[in-house]
Amino acid sequence: MDYVIQLHVVEVAIRSSGLGQVCAFGFGLATLHDDELLRSFGQYLIVFSLFHFSEYATTALCNPRFLSIDSFLLNHSIQYWLAAFSCWLEFFTELRLFPGLKMLKLISLFGLILCIVGETIRKLAMVQAGSNFSHLIAFKKEPSHRLITSGIYSIVRHPSYVGWFLWCVGTQVLLVNPICTVIFAVVSWRFFNERIFLEEQTLVAFFGMEYVNYQKKVRCGLPWIEGFKI
């Protein structure tokens, strides 16, 4: 048991250190690099590293029972890293071929604002949900499960997904990646459409008419996603 705990601590330290180095490198690009065209990529690295570190940190603070090395979301899926590589490839290809595109500072600033707003919404949702929040869909109702309908959950039913969607699309707007902006938006929307439908099936099973009535009063939060209806 002690060995497992020590191994977990080492893995957390390695990932945290790596993310810290990425953040520091991004800060250097964003503030100290002579080439202004690379500054938005530095801002992207800061946003990217802080998102993954804060996922683990927020889970540790609000729902430590479900804390694991997976809480960093760094091993989310192969598709996630393929998408990340694709956006890096687009950025540097366009930087080489169409450098003027990366000089659209207002668009890049708008992307940064989207990232900050999305990150804030998601973390507020995680904090307010507390022990009810999990990165995985729960198929068994725990005695501690409660339906949260106040605060940010009184505005949208799935604020954590809204936040993640805004953050995800915002990273590509920040980089002024027109191709990946569209692809990320479409793929993310399809992912959340399927996930919300499945998740709301379990929520209706857990809370019955209490959740159905909540659905009627509060919108999903993402455009053209209805969720599961009975």
CSV table of C-alpha atoms in Angstrom, one decimal:
chain,number,residue,atom,x,y,z
A,1,MET,CA,0.0,0.0,0.0
A,2,ASP,CA,2.8,2.4,0.9
A,3,TYR,CA,4.5,1.5,-2.4
A,4,VAL,CA,1.3,2.4,-4.3
A,5,ILE,CA,1.0,5.7,-2.5
A,6,GLN,CA,4.7,6.6,-3.1
A,7,LEU,CA,4.3,5.6,-6.8
A,8,HIS,CA,1.3,7.9,-7.1
A,9,VAL,CA,3.1,10.8,-5.5
A,10,VAL,CA,6.0,10.3,-7.9
A,11,GLU,CA,3.7,10.2,-10.9
A,12,VAL,CA,1.9,13.4,-9.7
A,13,ALA,CA,5.2,15.1,-9.2
A,14,ILE,CA,6.4,14.2,-12.7
A,15,ARG,CA,3.2,15.4,-14.4
A,16,SER,CA,3.1,18.6,-12.3
A,17,SER,CA,6.7,19.3,-13.0
A,18,GLY,CA,6.2,18.8,-16.7
A,19,LEU,CA,3.2,21.0,-16.8
A,20,GLY,CA,5.0,23.6,-14.8
A,21,GLN,CA,7.9,23.6,-17.3
A,22,VAL,CA,5.5,23.9,-20.2
A,23,CYS,CA,3.8,26.8,-18.5
A,24,ALA,CA,7.2,28.5,-17.8
A,25,PHE,CA,8.3,28.0,-21.4
A,26,GLY,CA,5.0,29.4,-22.6
A,27,PHE,CA,5.4,32.4,-20.3
A,28,GLY,CA,8.8,33.1,-21.8
A,29,LEU,CA,7.4,32.9,-25.3
A,30,ALA,CA,4.5,35.2,-24.5
A,31,THR,CA,6.4,37.9,-22.7
A,32,LEU,CA,10.1,37.7,-23.6
A,33,HIS,CA,10.4,36.4,-27.2
A,34,ASP,CA,11.4,38.8,-29.8
A,35,ASP,CA,9.1,37.3,-32.4
A,36,GLU,CA,5.5,38.6,-31.8
A,37,LEU,CA,4.1,35.9,-34.0
A,38,LEU,CA,5.1,33.3,-31.4
A,39,ARG,CA,3.5,35.1,-28.4
A,40,SER,CA,0.1,33.6,-29.0
A,41,PHE,CA,1.6,30.1,-29.0
A,42,GLY,CA,3.2,31.0,-25.6
A,43,GLN,CA,-0.2,32.1,-24.3
A,44,TYR,CA,-1.7,28.8,-25.6
A,45,LEU,CA,1.0,26.8,-23.7
A,46,ILE,CA,0.1,28.6,-20.5
A,47,VAL,CA,-3.6,28.0,-21.0
A,48,PHE,CA,-3.0,24.4,-21.9
A,49,SER,CA,-0.8,23.5,-19.0
A,50,LEU,CA,-2.9,25.4,-16.4
A,51,PHE,CA,-6.1,23.6,-17.6
A,52,HIS,CA,-4.6,20.2,-17.0
A,53,PHE,CA,-3.0,21.0,-13.7
A,54,SER,CA,-6.1,22.7,-12.4
A,55,GLU,CA,-8.2,19.6,-13.3
A,56,TYR,CA,-6.1,17.6,-10.9
A,57,ALA,CA,-5.9,20.3,-8.2
A,58,THR,CA,-9.6,21.0,-8.3
A,59,THR,CA,-10.5,17.3,-8.0
A,60,ALA,CA,-8.0,17.0,-5.1
A,61,LEU,CA,-9.7,19.9,-3.3
A,62,CYS,CA,-13.4,19.1,-4.0
A,63,ASN,CA,-13.6,15.4,-4.6
A,64,PRO,CA,-10.5,13.6,-3.3
A,65,ARG,CA,-12.3,10.3,-3.1
A,66,PHE,CA,-12.2,10.0,-6.9
A,67,LEU,CA,-8.7,11.5,-7.2
A,68,SER,CA,-6.3,9.6,-9.4
A,69,ILE,CA,-3.5,10.2,-11.8
A,70,ASP,CA,-6.1,10.2,-14.6
A,71,SER,CA,-7.5,13.4,-13.0
A,72,PHE,CA,-4.9,15.4,-15.0
A,73,LEU,CA,-6.8,14.3,-18.1
A,74,LEU,CA,-3.4,14.0,-19.9
A,75,ASN,CA,-4.2,10.4,-20.9
A,76,HIS,CA,-7.7,11.4,-22.1
A,77,SER,CA,-7.4,9.5,-25.4
A,78,ILE,CA,-5.2,9.0,-28.4
A,79,GLN,CA,-7.7,11.2,-30.4
A,80,TYR,CA,-7.1,14.1,-27.9
A,81,TRP,CA,-3.4,14.1,-28.6
A,82,LEU,CA,-3.8,13.7,-32.3
A,83,ALA,CA,-6.1,16.8,-32.2
A,84,ALA,CA,-3.4,18.7,-30.2
A,85,PHE,CA,-0.7,17.7,-32.6
A,86,SER,CA,-2.9,18.8,-35.5
A,87,CYS,CA,-3.4,22.2,-34.0
A,88,TRP,CA,0.3,22.6,-33.5
A,89,LEU,CA,0.9,21.5,-37.1
A,90,GLU,CA,-1.6,24.0,-38.4
A,91,PHE,CA,-0.2,26.9,-36.4
A,92,PHE,CA,3.4,26.5,-37.5
A,93,THR,CA,2.4,25.7,-41.1
A,94,GLU,CA,0.4,28.8,-41.4
A,95,LEU,CA,3.0,30.8,-39.5
A,96,ARG,CA,5.4,29.8,-42.2
A,97,LEU,CA,3.1,30.2,-45.2
A,98,PHE,CA,0.7,33.0,-44.1
A,99,PRO,CA,2.4,34.9,-41.2
A,100,GLY,CA,0.0,37.8,-41.6
A,101,LEU,CA,-2.8,35.5,-40.4
A,102,LYS,CA,-1.2,35.1,-37.0
A,103,MET,CA,-1.0,38.9,-36.6
A,104,LEU,CA,-4.8,39.2,-36.1
A,105,LYS,CA,-4.3,40.2,-32.5
A,106,LEU,CA,-8.0,41.0,-31.8
A,107,ILE,CA,-9.0,37.5,-32.8
A,108,SER,CA,-6.3,36.0,-30.8
A,109,LEU,CA,-7.3,38.1,-27.8
A,110,PHE,CA,-10.9,37.0,-28.2
A,111,GLY,CA,-9.7,33.4,-28.1
A,112,LEU,CA,-7.8,34.0,-24.9
A,113,ILE,CA,-10.9,35.5,-23.3
A,114,LEU,CA,-12.9,32.4,-24.4
A,115,CYS,CA,-10.3,30.2,-22.7
A,116,ILE,CA,-10.4,32.2,-19.5
A,117,VAL,CA,-14.2,32.3,-19.4
A,118,GLY,CA,-14.5,28.6,-20.2
A,119,GLU,CA,-11.9,27.6,-17.6
A,120,THR,CA,-13.6,29.7,-15.0
A,121,ILE,CA,-17.1,28.3,-15.7
A,122,ARG,CA,-15.7,24.7,-15.6
A,123,LYS,CA,-13.9,25.1,-12.3
A,124,LEU,CA,-16.9,26.9,-10.7
A,125,ALA,CA,-19.0,23.9,-11.8
A,126,MET,CA,-16.5,21.5,-10.3
A,127,VAL,CA,-16.3,23.3,-7.0
A,128,GLN,CA,-20.0,23.7,-6.6
A,129,ALA,CA,-20.7,20.1,-7.5
A,130,GLY,CA,-18.1,19.0,-5.0
A,131,SER,CA,-18.3,15.3,-4.3
A,132,ASN,CA,-21.0,15.0,-6.9
A,133,PHE,CA,-18.5,15.8,-9.7
A,134,SER,CA,-16.6,13.1,-11.5
A,135,HIS,CA,-14.7,12.9,-14.8
A,136,LEU,CA,-16.5,9.7,-15.5
A,137,ILE,CA,-20.3,9.1,-15.9
A,138,ALA,CA,-21.7,7.4,-12.8
A,139,PHE,CA,-23.9,4.5,-13.5
A,140,LYS,CA,-24.6,3.7,-9.9
A,141,LYS,CA,-26.2,6.2,-7.5
A,142,GLU,CA,-24.1,6.7,-4.4
A,143,PRO,CA,-25.8,7.7,-1.1
A,144,SER,CA,-23.9,11.0,-1.3
A,145,HIS,CA,-25.3,12.0,-4.7
A,146,ARG,CA,-27.4,15.1,-4.7
A,147,LEU,CA,-28.9,17.0,-7.6
A,148,ILE,CA,-27.3,20.4,-7.8
A,149,THR,CA,-29.7,23.0,-9.2
A,150,SER,CA,-28.5,26.3,-7.6
A,151,GLY,CA,-25.7,28.7,-8.4
A,152,ILE,CA,-24.2,28.2,-11.9
A,153,TYR,CA,-26.4,25.1,-12.3
A,154,SER,CA,-29.4,27.3,-12.2
A,155,ILE,CA,-28.2,28.9,-15.4
A,156,VAL,CA,-27.2,25.8,-17.4
A,157,ARG,CA,-27.6,22.1,-16.7
A,158,HIS,CA,-24.0,21.2,-17.8
A,159,PRO,CA,-21.7,24.1,-16.9
A,160,SER,CA,-18.6,21.9,-16.8
A,161,TYR,CA,-19.2,20.9,-20.4
A,162,VAL,CA,-20.0,24.4,-21.5
A,163,GLY,CA,-16.8,25.6,-19.9
A,164,TRP,CA,-14.7,22.8,-21.6
A,165,PHE,CA,-16.3,23.5,-25.0
A,166,LEU,CA,-15.5,27.3,-24.7
A,167,TRP,CA,-12.0,26.5,-23.6
A,168,CYS,CA,-11.4,23.9,-26.3
A,169,VAL,CA,-12.6,26.2,-29.2
A,170,GLY,CA,-11.0,29.2,-27.5
A,171,THR,CA,-7.5,27.6,-27.8
A,172,GLN,CA,-7.9,27.5,-31.5
A,173,VAL,CA,-9.2,31.0,-31.8
A,174,LEU,CA,-6.2,32.1,-29.7
A,175,LEU,CA,-3.9,30.5,-32.2
A,176,VAL,CA,-5.9,31.9,-35.1
A,177,ASN,CA,-6.2,28.3,-36.5
A,178,PRO,CA,-9.2,28.6,-38.8
A,179,ILE,CA,-9.2,24.9,-39.8
A,180,CYS,CA,-8.9,23.5,-36.3
A,181,THR,CA,-11.3,26.0,-34.9
A,182,VAL,CA,-14.1,24.5,-37.1
A,183,ILE,CA,-12.9,20.9,-36.6
A,184,PHE,CA,-12.6,21.3,-32.8
A,185,ALA,CA,-16.0,22.9,-32.5
A,186,VAL,CA,-17.7,20.2,-34.6
A,187,VAL,CA,-16.0,17.3,-32.9
A,188,SER,CA,-16.4,18.7,-29.4
A,189,TRP,CA,-20.1,19.3,-30.1
A,190,ARG,CA,-20.7,15.8,-31.3
A,191,PHE,CA,-18.8,14.4,-28.3
A,192,PHE,CA,-20.8,16.4,-25.8
A,193,ASN,CA,-24.1,15.7,-27.6
A,194,GLU,CA,-23.6,11.9,-27.1
A,195,ARG,CA,-22.2,12.3,-23.6
A,196,ILE,CA,-25.0,14.5,-22.3
A,197,PHE,CA,-27.6,12.2,-23.7
A,198,LEU,CA,-26.1,9.2,-21.9
A,199,GLU,CA,-25.4,11.2,-18.7
A,200,GLU,CA,-29.0,12.5,-18.6
A,201,GLN,CA,-30.3,9.0,-18.9
A,202,THR,CA,-28.5,8.1,-15.7
A,203,LEU,CA,-29.6,11.3,-14.0
A,204,VAL,CA,-33.3,10.6,-14.8
A,205,ALA,CA,-32.8,7.1,-13.5
A,206,PHE,CA,-31.2,8.5,-10.3
A,207,PHE,CA,-33.5,11.5,-9.6
A,208,GLY,CA,-36.7,10.8,-11.5
A,209,MET,CA,-39.2,13.6,-11.9
A,210,GLU,CA,-36.9,15.9,-9.9
A,211,TYR,CA,-34.5,15.9,-12.8
A,212,VAL,CA,-37.2,16.0,-15.4
A,213,ASN,CA,-38.6,19.2,-13.9
A,214,TYR,CA,-35.1,20.6,-13.7
A,215,GLN,CA,-34.7,19.9,-17.4
A,216,LYS,CA,-37.8,21.8,-18.2
A,217,LYS,CA,-36.7,24.9,-16.3
A,218,VAL,CA,-33.0,25.1,-17.2
A,219,ARG,CA,-31.4,24.8,-20.6
A,220,CYS,CA,-28.6,22.4,-21.4
A,221,GLY,CA,-26.1,25.2,-22.1
A,222,LEU,CA,-24.6,24.0,-25.4
A,223,PRO,CA,-26.4,25.0,-28.7
A,224,TRP,CA,-28.7,22.5,-30.3
A,225,ILE,CA,-28.2,19.9,-27.7
A,226,GLU,CA,-31.4,18.7,-26.0
A,227,GLY,CA,-30.1,15.8,-23.9
A,228,PHE,CA,-32.3,12.9,-22.9
A,229,LYS,CA,-36.0,13.5,-22.8
A,230,ILE,CA,-38.8,11.3,-21.6
